[in-house]
């Protein structure tokens, strides 16, 4: 080894020793303690933002004693950056040997590092991962947690491991962790990697604007941070699906901060209830936490095929909101999971008075209605990060994020803003769509009732304020009655709304009618309050001027 190579190796060894933290993750130059959305990109950062694609690489028999997988994926990333920066010919002169590509350069550096660490007796501290959790896939028929539990992805906290005694299913948040991080070779698609919504365009203009991109976005690059579909295959062995929960250990979702419009698809079917919940989720840190979704009865048939494809993205949002998923669990006929109680009050945000009959729901549990004094209680809420939502005709949807921890009662106050032109405008600008509950129809017909006039006037004003924009006016129904009839009725009701707008002076050339019948519920159809929320007219921006 020549002097220059020896010096490079010594610097690399010292850097790894100095940056090795207790979990076995190598910090590296690009790692940060917490996210700084307002920070600006430098030329050095731009060149270091070439993210690594995970690759199958040879593993020495005992190399895991001297280099962690987290270090290996970071070293692979750095090798790709250096190979692109310096080029093959220059590196071959430095290392005095043929180097075919970035992967070959990575192998050389790794072998040198491992051999040097062997000589000096340096060992890494591997992440704390309980036995069995390191496997990338598991299906359990023991019946303890559920009749069937399908797990996709290892339970390793994005490769950082868990603090001693930490239970990821208890509802507690993880400690803050560093980033960027990279997937291991056996991590399933969509897990243990930073993903950035596809609607975000990397450019100096968008990159420099305040709060347009978070740390995850700035520390990674396309195509390696493109959102990936999670494809879960399983054999239920004849188990009949009665109920189901979908659990995701999510990291750094910040829709309210970056005005992200997340969409969630199960087997290519958008689930508005899930999209709405993620769009109310505010994490940061970055930290991870368990999120539990209840699979509504109308969605259970999606699980019967033995394949569940989950896609999370924000294709309509040009904000750099990065996120990650550690693992997913599908619980078929759940039996015993950590739960707690949530109780609180629903009040009018303007008058401060209690609201009776508000529909209150939380992720992963059945909904309830607020009492005459505005109070409500939700029992058996799955532990973790819970998005609590309140709805009532005449009000905009209210939502708050609640930490539900085992053996503790969560106390909350849910405030609902009265529906006005201003709040409608704010909601459609923030989320790209708005749900109108003040438009009423004769039962089983598309005839608009007279009491719909206030909501229709607000809709006319909203559309009039955005000339040149294109909107979808969509009708939705509950599940009462024939499915095909509900689909036709929803289209007819959307057309009736557009006809009213035209008759009353609105320009309707940019309005497109649509009907979805009972296929896109936002609540369960097992209560009258839930059915009332599913019977709605929804206005969605298709194109802005």
XYZ file of C-alpha atoms in Angstrom:
545
model
C 0.000 0.000 0.000
C 1.453 3.415 -0.934
C 1.484 6.379 1.454
C -1.498 8.080 -0.116
C -3.672 4.964 0.044
C -2.582 4.351 3.607
C -3.441 7.906 4.564
C -6.901 7.638 2.976
C -7.567 4.394 4.819
C -6.411 5.884 8.133
C -8.728 8.864 7.698
C -11.639 6.527 6.832
C -10.952 4.330 9.863
C -10.747 7.268 12.256
C -13.893 8.786 10.787
C -15.851 5.553 11.246
C -14.560 5.150 14.816
C -15.445 8.723 15.696
C -18.887 8.640 14.110
C -19.987 5.213 15.315
C -22.923 5.754 17.666
C -24.425 3.389 20.184
C -26.944 1.976 17.709
C -24.332 1.068 15.169
C -25.371 3.720 12.634
C -22.548 5.679 11.037
C -23.352 9.394 11.224
C -21.359 10.559 8.199
C -21.012 14.126 6.995
C -24.550 14.318 5.615
C -26.195 13.237 8.892
C -28.098 15.826 10.889
C -29.533 15.900 14.391
C -32.911 17.370 13.464
C -34.531 18.588 10.301
C -33.989 22.170 9.234
C -36.575 22.895 6.526
C -35.373 26.452 6.079
C -31.712 25.622 5.394
C -30.370 26.343 1.895
C -28.492 24.002 -0.390
C -24.808 24.577 -1.055
C -22.751 23.324 -3.966
C -21.042 20.805 -1.692
C -24.408 19.523 -0.462
C -25.658 19.199 -4.024
C -22.788 16.913 -5.008
C -23.253 14.853 -1.861
C -26.948 14.378 -2.509
C -26.485 11.517 -4.979
C -28.279 8.781 -3.058
C -27.185 5.164 -3.244
C -29.238 2.396 -4.759
C -29.149 -0.693 -2.521
C -27.193 -3.488 -4.138
C -26.477 -7.150 -3.526
C -22.780 -7.190 -2.612
C -20.488 -9.965 -1.384
C -20.372 -10.226 2.409
C -17.299 -11.627 4.143
C -18.029 -14.352 6.669
C -17.146 -12.279 9.719
C -17.272 -8.770 8.298
C -20.457 -7.953 10.239
C -18.285 -7.954 13.375
C -16.261 -5.065 11.970
C -18.728 -3.095 9.834
C -22.448 -2.700 10.320
C -24.905 -2.909 7.456
C -25.746 0.753 8.054
C -22.090 1.649 7.553
C -21.955 -0.570 4.475
C -24.913 1.152 2.807
C -23.467 4.573 3.691
C -20.069 3.516 2.307
C -21.765 2.348 -0.890
C -23.425 5.755 -1.214
C -20.138 7.590 -0.647
C -18.362 5.307 -3.132
C -20.872 6.168 -5.828
C -20.475 9.893 -5.111
C -16.671 9.728 -5.196
C -16.594 7.546 -8.316
C -18.803 10.029 -10.172
C -16.848 12.994 -8.847
C -13.282 11.781 -9.505
C -13.793 9.301 -12.316
C -12.381 5.832 -12.900
C -8.972 6.838 -14.277
C -8.110 9.111 -11.351
C -9.161 6.531 -8.774
C -7.166 3.803 -10.507
C -4.058 5.996 -10.248
C -4.687 6.608 -6.553
C -5.393 2.960 -5.667
C -3.009 1.462 -8.288
C -5.427 -1.226 -9.420
C -8.246 -1.629 -11.962
C -11.617 -0.262 -10.816
C -14.399 -1.202 -13.222
C -17.237 0.755 -11.641
C -18.578 2.296 -8.441
C -19.514 -1.119 -7.014
C -15.957 -2.368 -7.531
C -14.629 0.780 -5.853
C -16.987 0.174 -2.931
C -15.767 -3.425 -2.556
C -12.148 -2.264 -2.454
C -12.840 0.339 0.229
C -14.914 -2.039 2.324
C -12.340 -4.830 2.253
C -9.584 -2.376 3.188
C -11.656 -1.029 6.072
C -12.558 -4.490 7.392
C -8.974 -5.739 7.199
C -7.606 -2.697 8.989
C -10.236 -3.006 11.719
C -9.352 -6.654 12.169
C -5.702 -5.746 12.696
C -6.454 -3.171 15.388
C -9.214 -5.240 17.017
C -12.006 -2.754 16.263
C -15.565 -4.095 16.522
C -18.856 -2.353 15.818
C -21.839 -2.171 18.129
C -24.743 -3.639 16.214
C -28.266 -2.170 16.553
C -30.513 -3.594 19.262
C -33.068 -5.691 17.353
C -34.923 -8.449 19.249
C -34.652 -11.945 17.812
C -37.098 -12.561 14.973
C -37.651 -8.897 14.187
C -34.720 -8.805 11.782
C -36.514 -10.960 9.207
C -38.009 -8.948 6.318
C -41.291 -10.903 6.220
C -43.388 -12.992 8.614
C -46.871 -14.498 8.733
C -48.164 -15.619 12.118
C -51.160 -17.880 12.743
C -50.677 -18.176 16.531
C -53.789 -16.075 17.216
C -52.324 -14.063 20.082
C -52.446 -10.641 18.425
C -54.854 -11.561 15.633
C -56.079 -14.673 13.883
C -53.486 -13.903 11.219
C -50.683 -11.320 11.362
C -48.814 -10.537 8.154
C -45.651 -8.459 8.594
C -43.848 -6.732 5.726
C -40.424 -5.265 6.517
C -38.072 -5.854 9.421
C -38.820 -4.192 12.755
C -35.516 -2.342 13.137
C -36.382 1.378 13.392
C -34.992 2.168 9.929
C -31.796 0.299 10.802
C -31.057 2.279 13.961
C -32.355 -0.389 16.325
C -34.408 0.207 19.461
C -33.515 1.665 22.857
C -33.275 -1.021 25.527
C -36.790 -1.995 26.644
C -38.558 0.062 23.942
C -41.822 -1.412 22.638
C -42.754 -0.035 19.182
C -46.352 -1.199 19.720
C -46.828 0.698 23.011
C -47.631 4.045 21.380
C -44.393 5.735 22.403
C -42.424 7.754 19.860
C -38.879 6.762 19.008
C -36.024 9.048 20.029
C -34.914 11.502 17.345
C -32.601 9.882 14.841
C -30.113 11.030 12.258
C -30.471 10.959 8.495
C -30.036 10.192 5.672
C -30.293 6.419 5.942
C -30.278 3.758 3.259
C -32.023 0.383 2.830
C -30.232 -2.884 3.360
C -30.058 -5.364 0.504
C -32.957 -7.454 1.852
C -35.287 -4.600 2.867
C -38.576 -4.949 0.939
C -39.566 -2.210 -1.494
C -40.859 0.919 0.197
C -39.331 0.208 3.633
C -36.284 1.610 5.464
C -35.661 4.255 2.834
C -36.375 7.944 2.427
C -39.146 8.671 -0.071
C -40.121 12.101 -1.368
C -43.512 12.828 -2.925
C -43.359 12.553 -6.715
C -45.006 15.950 -7.203
C -41.856 17.674 -5.960
C -39.502 18.991 -8.640
C -35.867 19.474 -7.746
C -34.708 22.911 -8.883
C -32.897 25.914 -7.462
C -36.151 27.862 -7.397
C -38.182 25.393 -5.374
C -35.187 24.367 -3.290
C -34.498 27.893 -2.051
C -38.001 28.792 -0.937
C -38.680 28.780 2.786
C -40.229 25.508 4.001
C -40.516 24.072 0.504
C -38.284 21.108 1.282
C -37.458 19.188 4.439
C -34.160 17.596 5.436
C -35.094 14.219 3.962
C -35.670 15.862 0.587
C -32.446 17.853 0.684
C -30.248 14.922 1.698
C -31.413 12.566 -1.086
C -32.012 12.736 -4.815
C -34.019 11.192 -7.625
C -34.555 8.450 -8.593
C -33.535 6.737 -5.363
C -36.067 8.607 -3.221
C -39.044 8.037 -5.515
C -42.095 6.648 -3.658
C -42.276 2.872 -3.941
C -45.245 0.537 -3.829
C -45.319 -1.904 -0.918
C -46.402 -5.280 -2.305
C -47.490 -7.754 0.379
C -48.325 -11.333 -0.629
C -49.848 -13.831 1.790
C -51.875 -17.029 2.072
C -54.606 -16.875 4.719
C -55.126 -20.673 4.511
C -58.879 -20.388 4.442
C -59.259 -17.872 7.289
C -62.410 -15.817 6.751
C -61.874 -12.063 7.035
C -64.337 -10.476 9.469
C -62.412 -7.380 10.542
C -58.934 -6.052 9.857
C -56.454 -3.428 10.965
C -53.563 -2.047 8.950
C -50.560 -0.860 10.980
C -47.718 1.248 9.590
C -44.686 2.362 11.560
C -44.355 5.767 9.936
C -41.602 8.357 10.100
C -41.569 12.113 9.434
C -44.953 12.697 7.753
C -45.512 16.478 7.889
C -48.451 17.287 5.630
C -49.728 20.325 7.612
C -46.246 21.886 7.580
C -45.557 21.453 3.865
C -49.193 21.561 2.636
C -48.748 18.051 1.270
C -51.716 16.312 -0.324
C -50.963 12.681 0.392
C -52.998 10.008 -1.345
C -53.206 6.374 -0.245
C -54.107 3.525 -2.574
C -54.834 -0.106 -1.656
C -54.633 -2.363 -4.720
C -54.863 0.746 -6.920
C -58.061 1.929 -5.209
C -57.730 5.282 -3.468
C -58.900 5.217 0.149
C -59.954 8.805 0.971
C -60.262 8.098 4.695
C -56.581 7.081 4.829
C -55.521 10.022 2.656
C -57.370 12.430 4.944
C -55.724 10.964 8.021
C -52.186 11.225 6.630
C -52.884 14.804 5.591
C -53.618 15.646 9.220
C -50.474 13.904 10.508
C -47.643 16.083 11.804
C -44.512 14.305 13.001
C -41.093 15.942 12.520
C -38.074 15.307 14.680
C -37.545 13.065 12.770
C -39.170 10.378 14.901
C -41.161 7.231 14.204
C -44.459 6.031 15.619
C -47.049 3.349 15.027
C -50.148 4.343 13.068
C -53.194 2.040 12.959
C -55.923 2.225 10.297
C -59.258 0.473 10.555
C -60.147 -1.343 7.340
C -63.762 -0.397 6.698
C -66.211 -3.201 5.810
C -66.461 -1.859 2.251
C -62.694 -2.315 1.866
C -62.367 -5.838 3.276
C -62.807 -7.484 -0.173
C -59.525 -5.825 -1.195
C -57.722 -8.163 1.232
C -59.187 -11.441 0.001
C -56.954 -11.836 -3.067
C -53.832 -12.709 -1.058
C -52.006 -9.633 -2.301
C -52.144 -6.149 -0.816
C -50.395 -3.335 -2.670
C -49.998 -0.095 -0.709
C -48.983 3.115 -2.423
C -48.475 6.422 -0.615
C -47.593 9.504 -2.627
C -48.361 13.163 -3.183
C -48.293 13.503 -6.967
C -50.222 16.779 -6.913
C -47.963 18.552 -4.410
C -44.793 20.424 -5.307
C -43.470 20.465 -1.764
C -40.435 18.486 -0.672
C -42.018 16.341 2.021
C -39.891 13.268 2.671
C -41.147 10.316 4.675
C -40.288 6.728 5.543
C -41.945 3.477 6.607
C -40.167 0.967 8.823
C -42.668 -1.899 8.593
C -46.294 -2.758 7.883
C -48.546 -5.222 9.711
C -51.883 -6.516 8.466
C -53.990 -7.861 11.330
C -56.790 -10.166 10.209
C -59.509 -10.521 12.872
C -57.465 -8.743 15.579
C -57.676 -10.162 19.081
C -55.249 -8.539 21.506
C -53.311 -5.358 20.775
C -52.284 -2.506 23.125
C -55.210 -0.088 23.481
C -56.190 2.917 25.581
C -59.054 5.405 26.037
C -59.491 8.806 24.385
C -62.024 11.235 25.771
C -62.715 14.899 25.166
C -65.026 17.707 24.083
C -66.179 19.010 20.689
C -66.773 22.761 20.587
C -67.546 25.513 18.084
C -64.243 27.300 17.387
C -65.998 30.692 17.199
C -68.622 30.597 19.954
C -66.781 28.109 22.224
C -70.119 26.345 22.743
C -70.324 22.532 22.822
C -71.408 20.751 19.653
C -73.804 17.836 20.013
C -74.086 15.064 17.453
C -70.623 15.549 15.942
C -69.177 12.436 14.328
C -65.859 11.669 16.072
C -63.492 9.030 14.756
C -59.941 7.925 15.431
C -57.601 5.810 13.340
C -58.036 2.120 14.017
C -61.289 2.199 15.979
C -65.046 2.604 15.679
C -66.521 6.103 15.620
C -68.866 7.758 18.085
C -71.060 10.852 18.388
C -70.623 13.704 20.810
C -73.245 13.981 23.551
C -75.506 16.956 24.249
C -72.721 18.609 26.260
C -70.183 18.002 23.461
C -68.374 15.230 25.318
C -67.270 11.926 23.790
C -65.388 8.793 24.775
C -63.568 6.375 22.466
C -62.640 3.069 24.032
C -60.081 0.512 22.826
C -58.170 2.935 20.620
C -55.005 1.214 19.324
C -51.880 2.699 20.865
C -49.670 4.865 18.723
C -50.087 8.128 16.898
C -53.809 8.672 16.380
C -55.450 11.270 14.181
C -58.725 12.302 15.783
C -61.254 13.838 13.395
C -64.561 15.543 14.020
C -67.269 16.181 11.428
C -70.676 17.766 11.440
C -72.713 19.259 8.574
C -72.224 23.036 8.558
C -68.663 22.786 9.886
C -65.286 22.154 8.333
C -63.647 18.944 9.422
C -61.548 19.355 12.553
C -58.534 17.181 13.258
C -55.817 16.851 15.859
C -52.967 14.406 16.361
C -53.008 12.528 19.664
C -50.376 10.304 21.251
C -52.196 7.279 22.651
C -50.033 5.366 25.111
C -50.860 2.102 26.823
C -52.427 2.417 30.311
C -52.970 6.175 29.927
C -56.147 8.159 29.158
C -55.710 10.763 26.434
C -57.657 13.995 27.051
C -58.385 16.148 23.985
C -60.281 19.234 22.850
C -61.623 19.154 19.295
C -62.642 22.489 17.769
C -64.734 22.732 14.592
C -64.719 25.849 12.398
C -68.128 26.905 11.008
C -68.282 26.495 7.235
C -67.801 29.853 5.502
C -66.486 31.085 2.175
C -63.146 31.798 3.800
C -62.747 28.371 5.379
C -63.812 26.637 2.154
C -61.181 28.595 0.240
C -58.489 27.778 2.786
C -59.368 24.096 2.771
C -59.347 23.673 -0.997
C -56.060 25.590 -1.300
C -54.452 23.449 1.384
C -55.846 20.011 0.533
C -56.936 20.397 -3.078
C -60.502 19.402 -2.306
C -63.378 20.244 -0.011
C -66.375 18.248 1.190
C -69.741 19.997 1.190
C -72.371 18.625 3.548
C -74.850 21.465 3.220
C -76.228 20.352 -0.153
C -79.309 18.174 0.395
C -81.340 16.078 -2.044
C -84.715 14.394 -1.955
C -84.324 10.781 -0.864
C -83.313 8.570 -3.793
C -83.432 11.507 -6.211
C -81.191 14.202 -7.683
C -83.618 16.997 -6.765
C -81.855 19.664 -4.689
C -83.728 20.743 -1.560
C -84.320 24.477 -0.868
C -82.271 24.373 2.365
C -79.175 23.766 0.224
C -79.143 27.415 -0.901
C -76.455 28.704 1.559
C -73.995 25.940 0.626
C -74.659 26.382 -3.098
C -74.027 30.135 -2.858
C -70.713 29.478 -1.090
C -69.763 27.005 -3.818
C -70.639 29.549 -6.527
C -68.471 32.174 -4.840
C -65.590 29.713 -4.423
C -65.618 28.831 -8.135
C -66.061 32.473 -9.140
C -62.910 33.427 -7.210
C -60.844 31.024 -9.324
C -61.617 31.800 -12.972
C -59.698 29.582 -15.338
C -59.314 26.744 -12.825
C -60.852 23.358 -13.566
C -62.874 21.540 -10.894
C -64.435 18.134 -10.444
C -67.879 18.184 -8.825
C -68.355 14.674 -7.420
C -71.350 12.996 -5.837
C -70.987 10.327 -3.126
C -73.611 8.183 -1.392
C -73.827 5.848 1.564
C -74.205 2.085 1.118
C -77.963 1.957 1.584
C -79.734 0.550 -1.481
C -78.449 -0.972 -4.709
C -74.794 -0.298 -5.554
C -75.415 0.382 -9.262
C -78.319 2.700 -8.509
C -76.163 4.601 -6.010
C -73.477 5.070 -8.652
C -75.977 6.485 -11.175
C -77.577 8.656 -8.498
C -74.227 10.154 -7.467
C -73.499 11.198 -11.076
C -76.977 12.710 -11.453
C -76.569 14.697 -8.228
C -73.220 16.102 -9.401
C -74.861 17.117 -12.676
C -77.712 18.741 -10.749
C -75.258 20.885 -8.778
C -73.526 22.045 -11.963
C -76.919 22.806 -13.544
C -77.885 24.948 -10.533
C -74.607 26.864 -10.795
C -75.200 27.458 -14.507
C -78.786 28.587 -13.951
C -77.595 31.065 -11.339
C -74.908 32.784 -13.378
C -71.762 30.740 -12.728
C -69.389 29.881 -15.567
C -69.402 26.084 -15.653
C -67.128 25.374 -18.622
C -64.353 24.273 -16.255
C -66.591 21.981 -14.176
C -66.590 18.211 -14.673
C -69.317 16.051 -13.078
C -68.340 12.726 -11.501
C -70.065 10.121 -9.394
C -68.514 7.503 -7.130
C -71.578 6.092 -5.437
C -70.683 4.204 -2.266
C -67.143 3.273 -3.395
C -65.223 5.998 -1.532
C -66.559 6.174 2.031
C -64.954 8.521 4.544
C -66.668 6.791 7.473
C -68.349 3.517 8.309
C -71.914 2.944 7.092
C -72.979 1.182 10.286
C -74.278 4.367 11.978
C -76.520 7.181 10.771
C -73.772 9.729 11.550
C -71.325 7.779 9.400
C -73.802 7.451 6.556
C -74.470 11.210 6.709
C -70.746 11.879 6.159
C -70.634 9.515 3.202
C -73.552 11.341 1.546
C -71.675 14.360 0.287
C -70.695 16.537 -2.650
C -66.949 16.899 -3.030
C -65.196 19.649 -4.990
C -61.693 18.889 -6.222
C -59.196 21.032 -8.117
C -58.212 19.343 -11.382
C -56.072 22.111 -12.818
C -55.057 25.578 -11.699
C -54.634 28.499 -14.041
